[in-house]
Amino acid sequence: MDGYTNKIYAAAAGAALYFGASKYVEDSKVRLLVGQSDEHKELKKLLNQCPSLSENSRLVPTPYLCSGMLQTVYGTQIALRKDRASNIKYERESKVMSDGGTVSLDWYPEQPSDDVTSIAIVVPGLGGSAYEYHIRCVVRRMYESIKDMRVVVCNHRGSGRTPLTSARLYNAYDTSDLADVLNELSTKFPHARLVCIGFSLGANLITRYLGDHGHSARLLAAVAVSCPYDTEVAGRALSAPGLLNDWLFQPNLMATVKRLLRRNIDVIKSSPLNYDIDAIMKASRMSEIDDLVTAKTYGHKDCWAYYKAASSVEYVEKIRKPFLAINAEDDPVTPISGVPKGKFANNPSTALALVKHGGHIGFFTGVVSPKIWYLDPVAEFVSAVLE
C-alpha cells in the first residue's frame, strides 16, 4: 500500500510540475499590439521582419527570476558585469550645451567619419550611463548586427562621470539636450540615418521628443524599453513599500543618485536655489530627491506636480516615425496601468510589445548566465527600418 501511495504522490507531483511548467511557458507569449487598419500596413511590414515578435514568439523568463521585482533587482546587481556580450570600450566626446551644462557622448567603436550611413543613439534611464551592463549589451549587439553601424550613448548631465558644469540637472521631460544632440549629429553626419533606443527615463524623453516634433523629428525610428509613460503612476509605484524595493532596489538607485550629487556637490551648492544638502543626503526614496531637487529646479510645487508634468502619455498619438515600445506586465517601477495601450493601437506609427514577465529593464531568459531577451527585437526592428 505504501509503494502504491508513493507512486500516486509521485504521479501527482509530476502532473503538477508539468501543468505548472506548461502554464509558465504559455504565459511567456509575446503580445504585440498594433492596429489592423490599412494605415498600419507599413509598420506591420517592418514588424513582420522581427522573428522575436512573431505570433509564436515567447520570452520564457529565468525560473529563479520569476517576478518583476526579481528581474529588476537582478539587472541592477549585474550592472558592472563584463562578458563577451558586453565587453566594449568607448571613445568619449563631450558636448557643452547652450546653458553651460555638459553631456558626454560615448562612441563605439570610435567616432565615425563624415560618410557614416547609420548611427544608433542610446539614451539611458535615471542614474544610468554607458557603463551599465544592459547598455553595453545593446551597443555591442547593434554594432555587430547592422552593417556600417556606429553607436553612441548620450550620457545625461552628471551621469557616467560626465562633469556637472551647470546646476541644472536632467529630468524626465526636458528634451532640449536630446534635441540639441540629434540636431548636431544630423548636421555633422548628413548622410547618416539616425535611430534611437531609450530606457526608462530615456525612453520617456524619446517619446516626448518624437511626439513634439512629429514628421520633422531628426530620427528615422526609435525603440522605447520600459518607458513609464504615465509618470504619476510610476512615481507611486516607485514609492510603494515592499521588501525588495525597500532593501535592494531603492538603496541601489539612491546610492547611484547620491554618488552623482556628491561628485558635483560644489556646483550644486553654488545654485541660487539654496538646495537643502543635508536633507538630500538623508533621503531614502527617489520621491524625496525629486521633491528636494528636481521639483525645485524646474519650478514645481512638489514631486507629484513634477511627475504629472513629465508624463508622455499624450505624446504617443503624435508620433509620426516608426516606434516600437517594449514593456513587461509585471514591471514594478513602470506599471502596465500607466501604459496607454489604446493610443499605441490607434497610431499607425506605433507598436507595443508586451510580455508577462520581465520587470523593469530586466527581460532575462535562460538558466545559466541569463541573457537579455529584448536585444533580439531591438536589433531586428532597427535592421528592418534601415533596410
XYZ file of C-alpha atoms in Angstrom:
387
model
C 0.000 0.000 0.000
C 2.846 2.366 0.866
C 4.522 1.728 -2.502
C 1.267 2.325 -4.327
C 0.642 5.515 -2.343
C 4.137 6.770 -3.148
C 3.512 6.198 -6.850
C 0.280 8.173 -6.607
C 2.099 11.057 -4.892
C 4.890 10.929 -7.468
C 2.406 10.952 -10.331
C 0.501 13.850 -8.774
C 3.714 15.789 -8.243
C 4.787 15.105 -11.810
C 1.421 16.229 -13.168
C 1.524 19.384 -11.068
C 5.061 20.129 -12.234
C 4.105 19.532 -15.867
C 0.995 21.711 -15.537
C 2.979 24.446 -13.807
C 5.747 24.348 -16.406
C 3.212 24.366 -19.260
C 1.405 27.343 -17.760
C 4.746 29.092 -17.202
C 5.689 28.645 -20.861
C 2.178 29.509 -22.104
C 2.238 32.746 -20.103
C 5.518 33.640 -21.796
C 3.955 34.502 -25.163
C 4.875 37.902 -26.558
C 1.791 40.007 -27.219
C 2.098 42.589 -29.989
C -0.407 45.440 -30.020
C -0.659 47.104 -33.410
C -3.630 48.472 -35.303
C -5.264 46.467 -38.104
C -6.308 49.250 -40.467
C -4.739 49.925 -43.874
C -2.828 52.804 -42.305
C -0.822 50.297 -40.258
C 0.423 48.312 -43.268
C 3.857 49.935 -43.475
C 4.542 49.430 -39.787
C 3.364 45.813 -39.976
C 5.796 45.175 -42.833
C 8.612 46.176 -40.510
C 7.259 44.064 -37.661
C 6.942 41.034 -39.942
C 10.737 41.155 -40.248
C 11.095 40.691 -36.481
C 11.008 36.941 -35.677
C 11.159 37.593 -31.934
C 7.834 39.453 -32.201
C 6.032 36.849 -34.296
C 2.765 35.198 -33.283
C 4.562 32.215 -31.741
C 7.387 34.136 -30.077
C 7.991 33.810 -26.346
C 10.037 35.234 -23.544
C 10.424 32.368 -21.087
C 11.833 34.133 -18.025
C 14.679 32.740 -15.982
C 12.979 30.391 -13.460
C 14.639 31.900 -10.396
C 13.754 35.400 -11.649
C 10.039 34.667 -11.769
C 8.750 38.042 -10.546
C 9.071 41.564 -11.878
C 10.982 42.781 -8.837
C 13.435 39.849 -9.005
C 14.074 40.592 -12.682
C 14.559 44.273 -11.873
C 16.865 43.769 -8.905
C 18.948 41.196 -10.772
C 19.542 43.761 -13.507
C 20.838 46.301 -11.003
C 23.069 43.705 -9.324
C 24.904 42.819 -12.549
C 25.302 46.389 -13.791
C 29.097 46.088 -13.853
C 29.274 42.557 -15.289
C 31.682 42.029 -18.160
C 31.257 39.186 -20.631
C 31.511 38.699 -24.354
C 28.128 40.305 -24.938
C 29.115 43.482 -23.095
C 32.908 43.776 -23.297
C 33.454 47.047 -25.158
C 35.496 50.237 -24.920
C 34.171 53.636 -25.824
C 35.644 56.776 -27.313
C 34.294 59.791 -25.426
C 33.236 63.137 -26.810
C 31.973 65.971 -24.572
C 29.328 68.453 -25.627
C 28.683 71.788 -23.894
C 25.045 72.860 -24.075
C 23.785 76.425 -24.533
C 23.366 76.967 -20.763
C 26.891 75.738 -19.997
C 25.827 72.238 -18.997
C 27.683 69.205 -20.352
C 26.593 65.887 -21.810
C 29.019 63.194 -22.906
C 28.769 61.030 -25.989
C 30.378 57.591 -25.706
C 31.022 56.227 -29.201
C 31.518 52.592 -30.155
C 33.826 51.518 -31.573
C 35.007 55.080 -32.279
C 33.718 58.373 -33.608
C 32.593 57.879 -37.209
C 33.821 59.508 -40.384
C 31.702 62.070 -42.188
C 30.318 59.476 -44.597
C 28.842 57.144 -41.954
C 25.457 55.801 -43.067
C 23.792 54.692 -39.794
C 24.021 55.886 -36.192
C 22.136 54.442 -33.227
C 21.769 56.803 -30.270
C 21.200 55.098 -26.906
C 19.644 57.093 -24.053
C 19.955 55.578 -20.546
C 17.469 55.833 -17.712
C 17.573 57.586 -14.344
C 21.054 57.312 -12.860
C 22.153 55.205 -15.816
C 25.084 55.605 -18.164
C 27.023 53.973 -20.976
C 28.709 51.663 -18.469
C 25.649 49.690 -17.339
C 25.533 46.067 -18.446
C 22.324 46.311 -20.467
C 23.534 49.444 -22.253
C 26.843 47.825 -23.211
C 24.985 44.746 -24.442
C 22.685 46.824 -26.650
C 25.594 48.853 -28.010
C 27.589 45.769 -28.980
C 24.560 43.994 -30.412
C 23.637 46.962 -32.604
C 27.181 47.283 -33.908
C 27.538 43.586 -34.672
C 24.058 43.133 -36.181
C 23.921 46.025 -38.629
C 26.493 46.719 -41.323
C 28.409 50.007 -41.063
C 26.577 50.917 -37.852
C 28.086 53.296 -35.329
C 26.589 53.524 -31.857
C 26.721 56.387 -29.383
C 25.424 56.595 -25.825
C 24.170 60.022 -24.771
C 25.037 60.296 -21.066
C 22.878 62.728 -19.117
C 24.346 65.662 -17.224
C 26.438 64.395 -14.321
C 25.986 60.730 -15.293
C 28.699 58.298 -16.313
C 31.371 60.572 -14.862
C 30.194 63.435 -17.046
C 31.176 66.637 -15.199
C 28.280 68.716 -13.940
C 29.139 72.161 -15.273
C 25.729 73.693 -14.598
C 23.486 73.457 -11.536
C 20.668 72.449 -13.883
C 20.255 68.648 -13.753
C 18.371 66.470 -16.226
C 14.773 65.333 -15.727
C 12.142 63.095 -17.316
C 10.566 65.685 -19.625
C 13.156 68.251 -20.741
C 14.149 67.057 -24.210
C 16.342 70.059 -25.069
C 19.661 68.213 -24.587
C 18.455 65.276 -26.697
C 17.176 67.627 -29.414
C 20.483 69.541 -29.477
C 22.490 66.322 -29.791
C 20.269 64.995 -32.597
C 20.446 68.311 -34.459
C 24.234 68.343 -34.219
C 24.587 64.720 -35.322
C 22.320 65.218 -38.318
C 24.314 68.286 -39.343
C 27.740 66.736 -38.760
C 26.818 63.448 -40.459
C 24.363 64.464 -43.206
C 24.311 61.015 -44.834
C 23.603 59.127 -41.614
C 20.229 57.636 -40.770
C 19.602 58.184 -37.070
C 17.697 55.773 -34.840
C 17.217 55.987 -31.093
C 16.929 53.392 -28.309
C 15.829 54.602 -24.892
C 15.439 53.005 -21.497
C 13.013 54.091 -18.755
C 13.523 57.858 -18.271
C 15.496 57.940 -21.516
C 12.603 56.221 -23.287
C 10.254 58.832 -21.858
C 12.417 61.607 -23.309
C 12.454 59.939 -26.738
C 8.669 59.512 -26.663
C 8.153 63.177 -25.844
C 10.712 64.288 -28.428
C 9.039 62.305 -31.220
C 5.590 63.483 -30.163
C 6.776 67.092 -30.078
C 8.425 67.027 -33.498
C 6.147 64.688 -35.460
C 7.272 64.352 -39.092
C 10.135 66.824 -38.576
C 11.910 64.677 -35.962
C 15.550 64.016 -36.816
C 15.100 60.306 -36.153
C 14.212 57.654 -38.693
C 12.770 55.386 -35.963
C 13.005 54.608 -32.252
C 12.624 51.860 -29.657
C 11.492 52.507 -26.073
C 12.202 49.886 -23.395
C 10.383 50.059 -20.041
C 9.101 53.582 -20.652
C 6.908 54.828 -17.764
C 4.548 56.935 -19.958
C 2.281 57.919 -17.020
C 4.967 59.135 -14.629
C 2.449 59.751 -11.840
C 1.653 56.033 -11.836
C 5.370 55.237 -11.960
C 6.058 57.648 -9.107
C 3.527 55.947 -6.869
C 4.932 52.512 -7.735
C 8.483 53.619 -7.059
C 7.437 54.982 -3.663
C 5.445 51.905 -2.604
C 6.791 49.959 0.395
C 7.979 46.414 -0.177
C 10.731 44.102 0.946
C 12.801 44.052 -2.257
C 12.035 47.683 -3.063
C 12.999 48.852 0.435
C 16.089 46.708 0.877
C 17.522 46.295 -2.621
C 16.099 48.410 -5.456
C 15.713 51.760 -3.690
C 19.097 51.562 -1.916
C 20.818 50.799 -5.248
C 19.038 53.642 -7.022
C 19.656 56.097 -4.203
C 23.329 55.159 -3.989
C 23.732 55.923 -7.701
C 21.916 59.264 -7.500
C 23.733 60.373 -4.329
C 27.079 59.416 -5.845
C 26.304 61.774 -8.733
C 25.342 64.525 -6.305
C 28.436 64.079 -4.120
C 30.782 64.243 -7.095
C 29.261 67.568 -8.086
C 28.384 68.992 -4.687
C 30.255 72.282 -5.193
C 28.300 73.049 -8.369
C 25.008 72.185 -6.662
C 25.842 74.346 -3.643
C 26.575 77.274 -5.959
C 22.994 77.319 -7.227
C 20.889 80.326 -6.178
C 18.078 77.874 -5.329
C 19.742 77.014 -1.994
C 19.206 73.262 -2.020
C 18.926 71.595 1.397
C 22.041 69.428 1.060
C 21.625 67.722 4.451
C 18.046 66.676 3.653
C 19.100 65.475 0.200
C 21.826 63.249 1.605
C 19.422 61.778 4.182
C 16.753 60.950 1.583
C 15.853 57.268 1.293
C 13.323 57.451 -1.576
C 13.596 58.833 -5.094
C 10.421 60.837 -4.488
C 12.277 62.712 -1.734
C 15.106 63.595 -4.117
C 12.582 64.743 -6.703
C 10.900 66.866 -4.024
C 14.145 68.448 -2.837
C 15.995 68.769 -6.141
C 14.100 68.126 -9.392
C 10.821 69.858 -8.500
C 12.695 72.814 -7.028
C 14.996 73.115 -10.042
C 12.147 73.212 -12.536
C 9.662 75.267 -10.511
C 7.180 72.585 -9.477
C 5.307 72.580 -6.171
C 6.472 69.062 -5.284
C 7.485 65.758 -6.831
C 3.893 64.894 -7.744
C 3.485 68.077 -9.761
C 6.756 67.210 -11.495
C 5.594 63.652 -12.237
C 2.373 64.980 -13.724
C 4.300 67.367 -15.975
C 6.687 64.607 -17.107
C 4.028 62.229 -18.466
C 4.472 61.158 -22.088
C 1.022 59.544 -22.462
C -0.391 62.300 -24.664
C 2.694 62.275 -26.894
C 2.246 58.705 -28.128
C -0.588 59.611 -30.509
C 1.541 62.418 -32.034
C 4.475 60.178 -33.042
C 4.937 60.018 -36.816
C 8.058 57.836 -37.115
C 8.201 54.017 -36.717
C 8.209 53.407 -32.975
C 8.439 50.130 -31.071
C 7.684 50.057 -27.347
C 8.641 47.093 -25.161
C 7.110 46.715 -21.687
C 6.581 43.968 -19.115
C 3.240 43.480 -17.396
C 4.986 42.810 -14.065
C 7.192 45.907 -14.154
C 7.267 47.173 -10.538
C 8.665 50.597 -11.488
C 6.584 51.481 -14.552
C 3.306 49.567 -14.061
C 1.319 48.380 -17.036
C -1.597 50.534 -15.850
C 0.425 53.585 -16.925
C 0.982 52.326 -20.481
C -1.565 53.819 -22.955
C -2.307 50.641 -24.882
C -5.212 52.153 -26.810
C -3.092 55.035 -28.115
C -0.498 52.577 -29.412
C -3.109 50.566 -31.284
C -4.670 53.679 -32.828
C -1.444 55.279 -34.077
C -0.241 53.788 -37.413
C 3.360 54.623 -36.467
C 3.499 52.846 -33.096
C 3.535 49.253 -31.873
C 3.639 47.892 -28.328
C 5.257 44.546 -27.444
C 4.094 43.214 -24.081
C 5.490 40.278 -22.133
C 4.074 38.740 -18.977
C 7.355 38.663 -17.061
C 10.367 40.929 -17.463
C 10.361 43.526 -14.724
C 11.970 46.908 -15.300
C 14.757 46.763 -17.901
C 15.191 43.101 -16.992
C 13.682 40.657 -19.516
C 16.154 37.914 -18.571
C 15.794 34.453 -20.068
C 17.828 31.269 -19.726
C 19.028 29.435 -16.646
C 22.820 29.627 -16.602
C 24.070 33.204 -17.081
C 20.677 34.683 -18.117
C 20.535 36.628 -21.377
C 18.631 39.827 -22.178
C 15.665 38.964 -24.411
C 14.935 42.396 -25.875
C 18.299 42.534 -27.664
C 16.661 40.468 -30.427
C 13.556 42.589 -31.132
C 15.552 45.841 -30.844
C 18.147 44.682 -33.387
C 15.514 43.156 -35.687
C 13.311 46.251 -35.714
C 16.180 48.658 -36.336
C 17.560 46.393 -39.073
C 14.141 46.324 -40.761
C 13.885 50.115 -40.657
C 17.345 50.595 -42.141
C 16.942 48.091 -44.984
